[in-house]
Short mmCIF file of C-alpha atoms in Angstrom, two decimals:
data_model
loop_
_atom_site.label_atom_id
_atom_site.label_comp_id
_atom_site.label_asym_id
_atom_site.label_seq_id
_atom_site.Cartn_x
_atom_site.Cartn_y
_atom_site.Cartn_z
CA UNK A 1 0.00 0.00 0.00
CA UNK A 2 1.22 3.55 -0.73
CA UNK A 3 -0.06 7.11 -0.65
CA UNK A 4 -1.95 6.59 -3.90
CA UNK A 5 -3.59 3.30 -2.91
CA UNK A 6 -2.70 -0.36 -3.34
CA UNK A 7 -0.51 -1.89 -6.01
CA UNK A 8 0.12 -5.21 -7.74
CA UNK A 9 3.22 -6.06 -9.76
CA UNK A 10 4.13 -8.88 -12.13
CA UNK A 11 5.73 -9.44 -15.54
CA UNK A 12 4.00 -9.62 -18.92
CA UNK A 13 4.71 -8.60 -22.54
CA UNK A 14 8.41 -8.97 -21.77
CA UNK A 15 8.38 -6.20 -19.20
CA UNK A 16 7.14 -5.27 -15.74
CA UNK A 17 3.50 -4.52 -14.97
CA UNK A 18 2.30 -2.24 -12.20
CA UNK A 19 -1.37 -1.73 -11.36
CA UNK A 20 -2.34 0.79 -8.69
CA UNK A 21 -5.87 1.58 -7.57
CA UNK A 22 -6.92 4.49 -5.37
CA UNK A 23 -9.32 2.15 -3.56
CA UNK A 24 -7.28 -0.73 -2.08
CA UNK A 25 -10.25 -3.11 -2.03
CA UNK A 26 -10.59 -2.72 -5.80
CA UNK A 27 -7.06 -3.83 -6.60
CA UNK A 28 -7.75 -7.55 -7.03
CA UNK A 29 -10.53 -7.01 -9.51
CA UNK A 30 -8.56 -4.36 -11.42
CA UNK A 31 -5.47 -6.56 -11.63
CA UNK A 32 -7.52 -9.49 -12.94
CA UNK A 33 -8.98 -7.34 -15.70
CA UNK A 34 -5.56 -5.99 -16.61
CA UNK A 35 -4.15 -9.54 -16.79
CA UNK A 36 -6.92 -10.55 -19.16
CA UNK A 37 -6.25 -7.64 -21.51
CA UNK A 38 -2.49 -8.23 -21.49
CA UNK A 39 -2.98 -11.92 -22.32
CA UNK A 40 -5.12 -10.93 -25.30
CA UNK A 41 -2.63 -8.33 -26.52
CA UNK A 42 0.25 -10.78 -26.17
CA UNK A 43 -1.57 -13.41 -28.19
CA UNK A 44 -2.43 -10.84 -30.86
CA UNK A 45 0.74 -8.77 -31.16
CA UNK A 46 3.77 -10.69 -29.90
CA UNK A 47 6.64 -10.98 -32.38
CA UNK A 48 8.08 -13.89 -30.42
CA UNK A 49 5.10 -16.25 -30.24
CA UNK A 50 4.53 -18.51 -33.23
CA UNK A 51 0.83 -18.64 -32.41
CA UNK A 52 0.35 -14.85 -32.36
CA UNK A 53 -1.72 -13.14 -35.01
CA UNK A 54 1.20 -10.89 -35.89
CA UNK A 55 3.42 -13.91 -36.61
CA UNK A 56 0.67 -15.46 -38.73
CA UNK A 57 0.39 -12.29 -40.81
CA UNK A 58 4.19 -12.13 -41.21
CA UNK A 59 4.31 -15.78 -42.30
CA UNK A 60 1.38 -15.60 -44.72
CA UNK A 61 3.57 -15.02 -47.75
CA UNK A 62 1.56 -12.05 -48.97
CA UNK A 63 -1.91 -13.52 -48.46
CA UNK A 64 -4.54 -11.74 -46.39
CA UNK A 65 -5.05 -13.18 -42.91
CA UNK A 66 -8.28 -13.08 -40.90
CA UNK A 67 -7.54 -11.42 -37.56
CA UNK A 68 -9.33 -10.43 -34.36
CA UNK A 69 -10.86 -7.03 -33.76
CA UNK A 70 -8.10 -6.39 -31.24
CA UNK A 71 -5.47 -6.97 -33.92
CA UNK A 72 -7.38 -4.70 -36.30
CA UNK A 73 -7.32 -2.04 -33.62
CA UNK A 74 -3.60 -2.56 -33.00
CA UNK A 75 -2.97 -2.28 -36.74
CA UNK A 76 -4.98 0.94 -37.00
CA UNK A 77 -3.03 2.28 -34.05
CA UNK A 78 0.30 1.42 -35.67
CA UNK A 79 -0.73 2.92 -39.02
CA UNK A 80 -1.90 6.08 -37.32
CA UNK A 81 1.45 6.37 -35.56
CA UNK A 82 3.23 6.05 -38.89
CA UNK A 83 1.02 8.64 -40.51
CA UNK A 84 1.26 11.17 -37.68
CA UNK A 85 5.05 10.92 -37.52
CA UNK A 86 5.66 10.91 -41.27
CA UNK A 87 7.10 7.44 -40.98
CA UNK A 88 9.41 8.03 -38.00
CA UNK A 89 7.51 5.12 -36.52
CA UNK A 90 6.90 2.30 -38.96
CA UNK A 91 5.12 -0.96 -38.09
CA UNK A 92 7.01 -2.75 -40.88
CA UNK A 93 10.22 -2.40 -38.87
CA UNK A 94 10.14 -6.11 -37.96
CA UNK A 95 12.61 -7.12 -40.68
CA UNK A 96 14.96 -4.31 -39.65
CA UNK A 97 14.94 -5.46 -36.03
CA UNK A 98 15.60 -9.04 -37.12
CA UNK A 99 18.46 -7.88 -39.38
CA UNK A 100 19.93 -5.87 -36.51
CA UNK A 101 19.97 -9.00 -34.39
CA UNK A 102 16.87 -8.41 -32.26
CA UNK A 103 15.27 -11.63 -33.42
CA UNK A 104 14.10 -13.19 -30.16
CA UNK A 105 12.82 -12.22 -26.76
CA UNK A 106 15.23 -9.61 -25.46
CA UNK A 107 15.94 -11.59 -22.30
CA UNK A 108 17.50 -14.36 -24.41
CA UNK A 109 19.40 -12.07 -26.81
CA UNK A 110 23.16 -12.70 -27.07
CA UNK A 111 26.01 -10.78 -28.65
CA UNK A 112 26.77 -11.70 -32.26
CA UNK A 113 28.67 -10.77 -35.38
CA UNK A 114 28.38 -7.60 -37.40
CA UNK A 115 25.03 -6.98 -39.05
CA UNK A 116 23.82 -5.56 -42.31
CA UNK A 117 21.07 -3.05 -41.62
CA UNK A 118 17.86 -3.23 -43.58
CA UNK A 119 15.35 -0.42 -43.95
CA UNK A 120 11.71 -0.94 -43.00
CA UNK A 121 9.37 -2.57 -45.48
CA UNK A 122 7.18 0.52 -45.79
CA UNK A 123 4.01 1.06 -43.75
CA UNK A 124 1.97 2.15 -46.79
CA UNK A 125 2.19 -1.41 -48.09
CA UNK A 126 0.10 -2.76 -45.22
CA UNK A 127 -3.42 -3.58 -46.36
CA UNK A 128 -6.01 -3.44 -43.62
CA UNK A 129 -9.52 -4.51 -44.57
CA UNK A 130 -11.51 -3.24 -41.63
CA UNK A 131 -14.84 -4.56 -42.90
CA UNK A 132 -13.61 -8.13 -43.25
CA UNK A 133 -11.05 -8.03 -40.42
CA UNK A 134 -8.12 -9.04 -42.57
CA UNK A 135 -4.55 -7.78 -42.71
CA UNK A 136 -2.08 -8.40 -45.50
CA UNK A 137 1.55 -7.48 -45.92
CA UNK A 138 3.65 -8.29 -48.99
CA UNK A 139 5.81 -11.38 -48.74
CA UNK A 140 9.06 -10.53 -46.97
CA UNK A 141 7.66 -7.57 -45.04
CA UNK A 142 7.55 -8.16 -41.28
CA UNK A 143 5.34 -6.32 -38.85
CA UNK A 144 6.45 -5.26 -35.39
CA UNK A 145 4.03 -3.35 -33.18
CA UNK A 146 6.56 -2.74 -30.42
CA UNK A 147 6.28 1.02 -30.78
CA UNK A 148 2.56 1.11 -30.09
CA UNK A 149 1.15 -2.20 -28.83
CA UNK A 150 2.42 -1.90 -25.26
CA UNK A 151 1.01 1.60 -24.92
CA UNK A 152 -2.27 0.48 -26.48
CA UNK A 153 -2.38 -2.38 -24.00
CA UNK A 154 -1.90 0.07 -21.13
CA UNK A 155 -4.72 2.29 -22.37
CA UNK A 156 -7.12 -0.59 -22.96
CA UNK A 157 -6.23 -2.25 -19.66
CA UNK A 158 -6.72 0.93 -17.65
CA UNK A 159 -10.03 1.71 -19.36
CA UNK A 160 -11.25 -1.88 -18.92
CA UNK A 161 -10.28 -1.97 -15.26
CA UNK A 162 -11.90 1.39 -14.59
CA UNK A 163 -15.26 0.16 -15.88
CA UNK A 164 -15.85 -1.73 -12.67
CA UNK A 165 -14.14 0.62 -10.24
CA UNK A 166 -15.45 3.42 -8.11
CA UNK A 167 -11.96 4.92 -7.81
CA UNK A 168 -9.08 5.51 -10.17
CA UNK A 169 -6.50 3.16 -11.63
CA UNK A 170 -2.98 3.49 -13.03
CA UNK A 171 -1.48 0.84 -15.29
CA UNK A 172 2.24 0.90 -16.07
CA UNK A 173 3.75 -1.44 -18.66
CA UNK A 174 7.48 -1.02 -18.57
CA UNK A 175 7.06 2.61 -17.58
CA UNK A 176 4.45 3.42 -20.22
CA UNK A 177 1.60 4.66 -18.06
CA UNK A 178 -2.15 4.96 -18.60
CA UNK A 179 -4.62 6.28 -16.07
CA UNK A 180 -8.40 6.06 -15.86
CA UNK A 181 -11.04 7.06 -13.35
CA UNK A 182 -10.61 9.61 -10.61
CA UNK A 183 -6.93 10.15 -9.70
CA UNK A 184 -5.67 10.69 -6.16
CA UNK A 185 -6.29 14.21 -4.85
CA UNK A 186 -2.73 15.28 -5.62
CA UNK A 187 -2.39 13.25 -8.77
CA UNK A 188 -0.34 10.10 -9.40
CA UNK A 189 3.28 10.79 -8.37
CA UNK A 190 5.55 9.39 -11.08
CA UNK A 191 9.34 9.36 -11.22
CA UNK A 192 10.64 10.06 -14.72
CA UNK A 193 14.11 8.69 -15.43
CA UNK A 194 16.15 6.72 -17.98
CA UNK A 195 15.16 3.18 -17.01
CA UNK A 196 11.77 2.12 -15.71
CA UNK A 197 13.48 -0.57 -13.65
CA UNK A 198 15.47 2.03 -11.72
CA UNK A 199 14.95 2.79 -8.07
CA UNK A 200 12.47 5.57 -7.39
CA UNK A 201 15.24 7.94 -6.28
CA UNK A 202 17.23 7.56 -9.50
CA UNK A 203 18.35 10.76 -11.22
CA UNK A 204 15.32 12.31 -12.87
CA UNK A 205 12.21 14.21 -11.88
CA UNK A 206 9.01 13.45 -9.98
CA UNK A 207 5.78 14.82 -11.40
CA UNK A 208 2.09 14.50 -10.57
CA UNK A 209 0.01 12.97 -13.36
CA UNK A 210 -3.71 13.74 -13.17
CA UNK A 211 -5.06 12.44 -16.43
CA UNK A 212 -4.17 10.69 -19.64
CA UNK A 213 -0.90 8.89 -20.16
CA UNK A 214 2.82 9.25 -19.85
CA UNK A 215 5.50 7.42 -21.80
CA UNK A 216 9.27 7.42 -21.79
CA UNK A 217 11.47 6.17 -24.61
CA UNK A 218 15.17 5.68 -24.07
CA UNK A 219 18.21 4.46 -25.91
CA UNK A 220 19.86 3.50 -22.61
CA UNK A 221 17.90 0.25 -22.34
CA UNK A 222 17.49 -2.78 -24.62
CA UNK A 223 20.99 -2.54 -25.94
CA UNK A 224 23.03 -5.37 -27.44
CA UNK A 225 26.31 -5.90 -29.25
CA UNK A 226 26.79 -6.89 -32.86
CA UNK A 227 30.38 -6.94 -34.07
CA UNK A 228 32.12 -3.80 -32.87
CA UNK A 229 28.87 -1.87 -32.46
CA UNK A 230 26.52 -1.50 -29.55
CA UNK A 231 22.97 -1.21 -30.83
CA UNK A 232 19.69 -0.06 -29.29
CA UNK A 233 16.12 -0.94 -30.11
CA UNK A 234 14.84 2.38 -31.48
CA UNK A 235 15.61 2.11 -35.18
CA UNK A 236 15.24 4.75 -37.85
CA UNK A 237 12.87 3.06 -40.35
CA UNK A 238 14.50 4.87 -43.28
CA UNK A 239 17.85 3.20 -42.70
CA UNK A 240 17.13 0.33 -40.33
CA UNK A 241 19.97 1.57 -38.13
CA UNK A 242 19.62 2.64 -34.50
CA UNK A 243 18.45 6.25 -34.36
CA UNK A 244 21.21 8.76 -33.96
CA UNK A 245 21.86 9.45 -30.35
CA UNK A 246 20.79 13.05 -29.93
CA UNK A 247 18.48 12.30 -27.00
CA UNK A 248 19.08 9.41 -24.67
CA UNK A 249 15.65 9.66 -23.03
CA UNK A 250 12.40 11.45 -23.90
CA UNK A 251 9.29 11.53 -21.69
CA UNK A 252 5.97 12.86 -22.98
CA UNK A 253 2.59 13.40 -21.32
CA UNK A 254 -0.51 13.19 -23.52
CA UNK A 255 -4.22 12.40 -23.55
CA UNK A 256 -3.45 8.69 -23.56
CA UNK A 257 -0.47 6.39 -23.33
CA UNK A 258 -0.52 5.63 -27.07
CA UNK A 259 -0.15 9.29 -28.01
CA UNK A 260 2.53 9.81 -25.37
CA UNK A 261 4.46 6.81 -26.63
CA UNK A 262 4.17 7.76 -30.29
CA UNK A 263 5.56 11.21 -29.47
CA UNK A 264 8.36 10.03 -27.18
CA UNK A 265 9.63 7.39 -29.62
CA UNK A 266 9.35 9.66 -32.66
CA UNK A 267 11.24 12.36 -30.75
CA UNK A 268 14.21 10.01 -30.34
CA UNK A 269 14.18 9.36 -34.11
CA UNK A 270 13.70 13.06 -34.98
CA UNK A 271 16.69 14.16 -32.96
CA UNK A 272 17.32 17.89 -32.88
CA UNK A 273 13.97 18.71 -34.48
CA UNK A 274 12.03 17.05 -31.67
CA UNK A 275 11.56 19.93 -29.18
CA UNK A 276 10.07 22.20 -31.84
CA UNK A 277 7.78 19.39 -33.05
CA UNK A 278 6.56 18.64 -29.52
CA UNK A 279 5.97 22.35 -28.89
CA UNK A 280 3.88 22.61 -32.04
CA UNK A 281 1.73 19.70 -30.82
CA UNK A 282 1.39 21.13 -27.31
CA UNK A 283 2.67 17.90 -25.78
CA UNK A 284 4.56 18.50 -22.53
CA UNK A 285 7.89 16.74 -22.80
CA UNK A 286 11.20 16.27 -21.04
CA UNK A 287 14.15 15.49 -23.29
CA UNK A 288 17.50 14.36 -21.91
CA UNK A 289 20.47 14.74 -24.24
CA UNK A 290 23.25 12.17 -24.39
CA UNK A 291 25.38 14.43 -22.17
CA UNK A 292 22.59 14.70 -19.58
CA UNK A 293 21.38 18.17 -20.53
CA UNK A 294 17.64 18.46 -19.99
CA UNK A 295 15.30 20.32 -22.36
CA UNK A 296 11.68 20.94 -21.39
CA UNK A 297 8.93 21.54 -23.97
CA UNK A 298 5.28 22.60 -24.11
CA UNK A 299 4.72 23.28 -20.43
CA UNK A 300 6.50 20.34 -18.86
CA UNK A 301 7.03 21.53 -15.27
CA UNK A 302 10.42 22.76 -14.19
CA UNK A 303 11.96 20.60 -11.47
CA UNK A 304 12.39 22.00 -7.97
CA UNK A 305 15.87 23.40 -7.27
CA UNK A 306 17.00 20.26 -5.42
CA UNK A 307 16.38 18.13 -8.53
CA UNK A 308 18.18 20.39 -11.00
CA UNK B 1 -57.78 -29.78 -125.96
CA UNK B 2 -57.50 -26.10 -125.69
CA UNK B 3 -59.18 -26.22 -122.21
CA UNK B 4 -56.96 -29.07 -121.16
CA UNK B 5 -53.95 -27.16 -122.27
CA UNK B 6 -55.05 -24.12 -120.20
CA UNK B 7 -55.41 -26.23 -117.01
CA UNK B 8 -52.05 -27.74 -117.60
CA UNK B 9 -50.51 -24.32 -118.00
CA UNK B 10 -51.97 -23.07 -114.62
CA UNK B 11 -50.67 -26.03 -112.56
CA UNK B 12 -47.30 -25.59 -110.75
CA UNK B 13 -44.52 -26.79 -112.80
CA UNK B 14 -43.02 -29.89 -111.24
CA UNK B 15 -39.37 -29.44 -110.32
CA UNK B 16 -37.11 -30.66 -112.86
CA UNK B 17 -34.24 -32.01 -110.74
CA UNK B 18 -32.92 -33.60 -113.59
CA UNK B 19 -31.36 -30.36 -114.76
CA UNK B 20 -27.69 -30.50 -113.93
CA UNK B 21 -27.49 -26.72 -113.61
CA UNK B 22 -30.27 -26.59 -111.05
CA UNK B 23 -28.79 -29.50 -109.10
CA UNK B 24 -25.50 -27.63 -108.93
CA UNK B 25 -27.25 -24.47 -107.70
CA UNK B 26 -29.19 -26.43 -105.13
CA UNK B 27 -26.02 -28.10 -103.85
CA UNK B 28 -24.31 -24.75 -103.66
CA UNK B 29 -27.20 -23.33 -101.63
CA UNK B 30 -27.15 -26.29 -99.28
CA UNK B 31 -23.40 -26.00 -98.90
CA UNK B 32 -23.69 -22.27 -98.20
CA UNK B 33 -26.40 -22.83 -95.58
CA UNK B 34 -24.36 -25.55 -93.92
CA UNK B 35 -21.32 -23.27 -93.90
CA UNK B 36 -23.29 -20.41 -92.35
CA UNK B 37 -24.61 -22.75 -89.65
CA UNK B 38 -21.08 -23.89 -88.86
CA UNK B 39 -19.82 -20.30 -88.73
CA UNK B 40 -22.71 -19.36 -86.45
CA UNK B 41 -22.01 -22.28 -84.14
CA UNK B 42 -18.30 -21.51 -84.05
CA UNK B 43 -19.07 -17.86 -83.32
CA UNK B 44 -21.36 -18.81 -80.44
CA UNK B 45 -18.74 -21.13 -78.98
CA UNK B 46 -16.10 -18.46 -79.40
CA UNK B 47 -18.24 -15.95 -77.46
CA UNK B 48 -18.89 -18.49 -74.71
CA UNK B 49 -15.19 -19.33 -74.60
CA UNK B 50 -14.05 -15.72 -74.46
CA UNK B 51 -16.50 -14.88 -71.68
CA UNK B 52 -15.47 -17.95 -69.72
CA UNK B 53 -11.78 -17.29 -70.24
CA UNK B 54 -12.19 -13.68 -69.18
CA UNK B 55 -13.87 -14.80 -65.99
CA UNK B 56 -11.18 -17.37 -65.32
CA UNK B 57 -8.41 -14.84 -65.93
CA UNK B 58 -10.15 -12.31 -63.68
CA UNK B 59 -10.37 -14.92 -60.95
CA UNK B 60 -6.71 -15.83 -61.31
CA UNK B 61 -5.70 -12.17 -61.32
CA UNK B 62 -7.81 -11.39 -58.28
CA UNK B 63 -6.15 -14.21 -56.39
CA UNK B 64 -2.68 -13.35 -57.58
CA UNK B 65 -2.96 -9.63 -56.83
CA UNK B 66 -5.59 -9.60 -54.11
CA UNK B 67 -6.23 -6.31 -52.47
CA UNK B 68 -4.12 -4.15 -54.70
CA UNK B 69 -7.02 -2.72 -56.55
CA UNK B 70 -9.41 -2.41 -53.59
CA UNK B 71 -8.60 1.17 -52.87
CA UNK B 72 -10.81 1.48 -49.82
CA UNK B 73 -8.95 -1.26 -47.98
CA UNK B 74 -5.42 -0.12 -48.57
CA UNK B 75 -3.27 1.19 -45.78
CA UNK B 76 -3.21 4.63 -47.28
CA UNK B 77 -6.96 4.93 -47.28
CA UNK B 78 -7.19 3.29 -43.87
CA UNK B 79 -5.33 6.15 -42.33
CA UNK B 80 -6.29 8.97 -44.64
CA UNK B 81 -9.11 9.95 -42.30
CA UNK B 82 -8.09 8.70 -38.88
CA UNK B 83 -11.14 10.10 -37.17
CA UNK B 84 -13.35 7.63 -38.99
CA UNK B 85 -10.97 4.72 -38.70
CA UNK B 86 -9.77 4.65 -35.15
CA UNK B 87 -11.72 3.50 -32.12
CA UNK B 88 -13.14 6.43 -30.18
CA UNK B 89 -10.90 6.16 -27.14
CA UNK B 90 -8.87 9.10 -25.90
CA UNK B 91 -6.28 10.34 -28.32
CA UNK B 92 -6.95 7.64 -30.88
CA UNK B 93 -8.39 9.90 -33.54
CA UNK B 94 -6.99 12.93 -35.29
CA UNK B 95 -3.62 14.20 -34.22
CA UNK B 96 -1.66 13.54 -31.07
CA UNK B 97 -3.63 15.01 -28.17
CA UNK B 98 -2.35 16.71 -25.03
CA UNK B 99 -3.69 15.62 -21.65
CA UNK B 100 -6.55 17.58 -20.08
CA UNK B 101 -4.28 18.53 -17.21
CA UNK B 102 -0.58 19.23 -17.62
CA UNK B 103 1.68 17.37 -15.19
CA UNK B 104 2.85 19.40 -12.21
CA UNK B 105 5.82 19.12 -9.89
CA UNK B 106 5.15 17.22 -6.67
CA UNK B 107 7.09 16.60 -3.47
CA UNK B 108 5.26 13.30 -2.97
CA UNK B 109 7.14 10.02 -3.06
CA UNK B 110 6.71 8.40 -6.47
CA UNK B 111 4.49 5.32 -6.71
CA UNK B 112 5.85 4.22 -10.07
CA UNK B 113 8.77 4.92 -12.42
CA UNK B 114 8.46 5.91 -16.06
CA UNK B 115 11.58 5.12 -18.04
CA UNK B 116 12.81 3.24 -21.04
CA UNK B 117 11.96 -0.44 -21.26
#
């Protein structure tokens, strides 16, 4: 139990899950609903499960595949992300990740030889037939919904849990946070830092979140070696190479976790142009440069003197 | 006799198949009619064949290139008007949306950490 209520923690989707409810007696029910949603998202969107819908679409050799409504929604979400970022996020990045060596669950990834980078297949080649619930990608193009599916899962899980709650709920999937229902009186206190697995006093900033979602993307985590290079998981779809390291970590607050995550990941890819872009969208953001310099955008609160 | 001759003159003249010229004409007519019937039959079969072949080719093409010509199911059209395509949950339509309330600084102890994963 903590100031905001009661919490439950476990692992799913290859990362840590935190569920917090403002009403402690509602935690068990909320956690059960969140588990159910995460199981469904995993079965639909995992790149590392042969029985997932995403793997079936990738393996279909260019034929359309009948999919669930959840997968249709995840596909729409991924296509929207690509459109809104002019392709900085691209759901056809699966082949690029595989080429870069990220071809299995990250926990089992080992160092390997040098790689030959491969650009993304091109998100405009995805064919989504909403009416018939089918998705088709050309043979050889591989989907990966890593940039959006986790955030979508957080949003859906929080909204689903809140349906049966009198109080509020926060769902964090690897630090991508969605909230629903009435927040605590002073908001949800969240520590923003490089790694979601860090201790809560790690270098960073604590803010109060009262609505919507918050997401942080970072090049300091999910790193692996190939040949002489150390790679990270945020690839530039245009080259298939890890995005240039202008920002090591970007945190964004938005109306939902999906929007926050789209903006934070795209900001890493955009590099120097990111602060201006985030300002134009009115999305409060905290960008940490590789040297540790912090840039705040669009009304992100300044830290108190002791945190500067 | 004159009466008899008149009656004989008014009766239809019996065909005289024996004339080699007329037999040749008749054979030519029959041959022409038979030829026309064959041409007509061939034409009908050709039309049936062409229609059937067109259908078969269309079917093969639709299987080989499924989806490419269905403009309203392509990715581009799927996202060309996000507001009509995306489920009506927060921030899932139109552009990226800011939260209703901007985050604020807080002295409270954090309950969760947001960072890369």
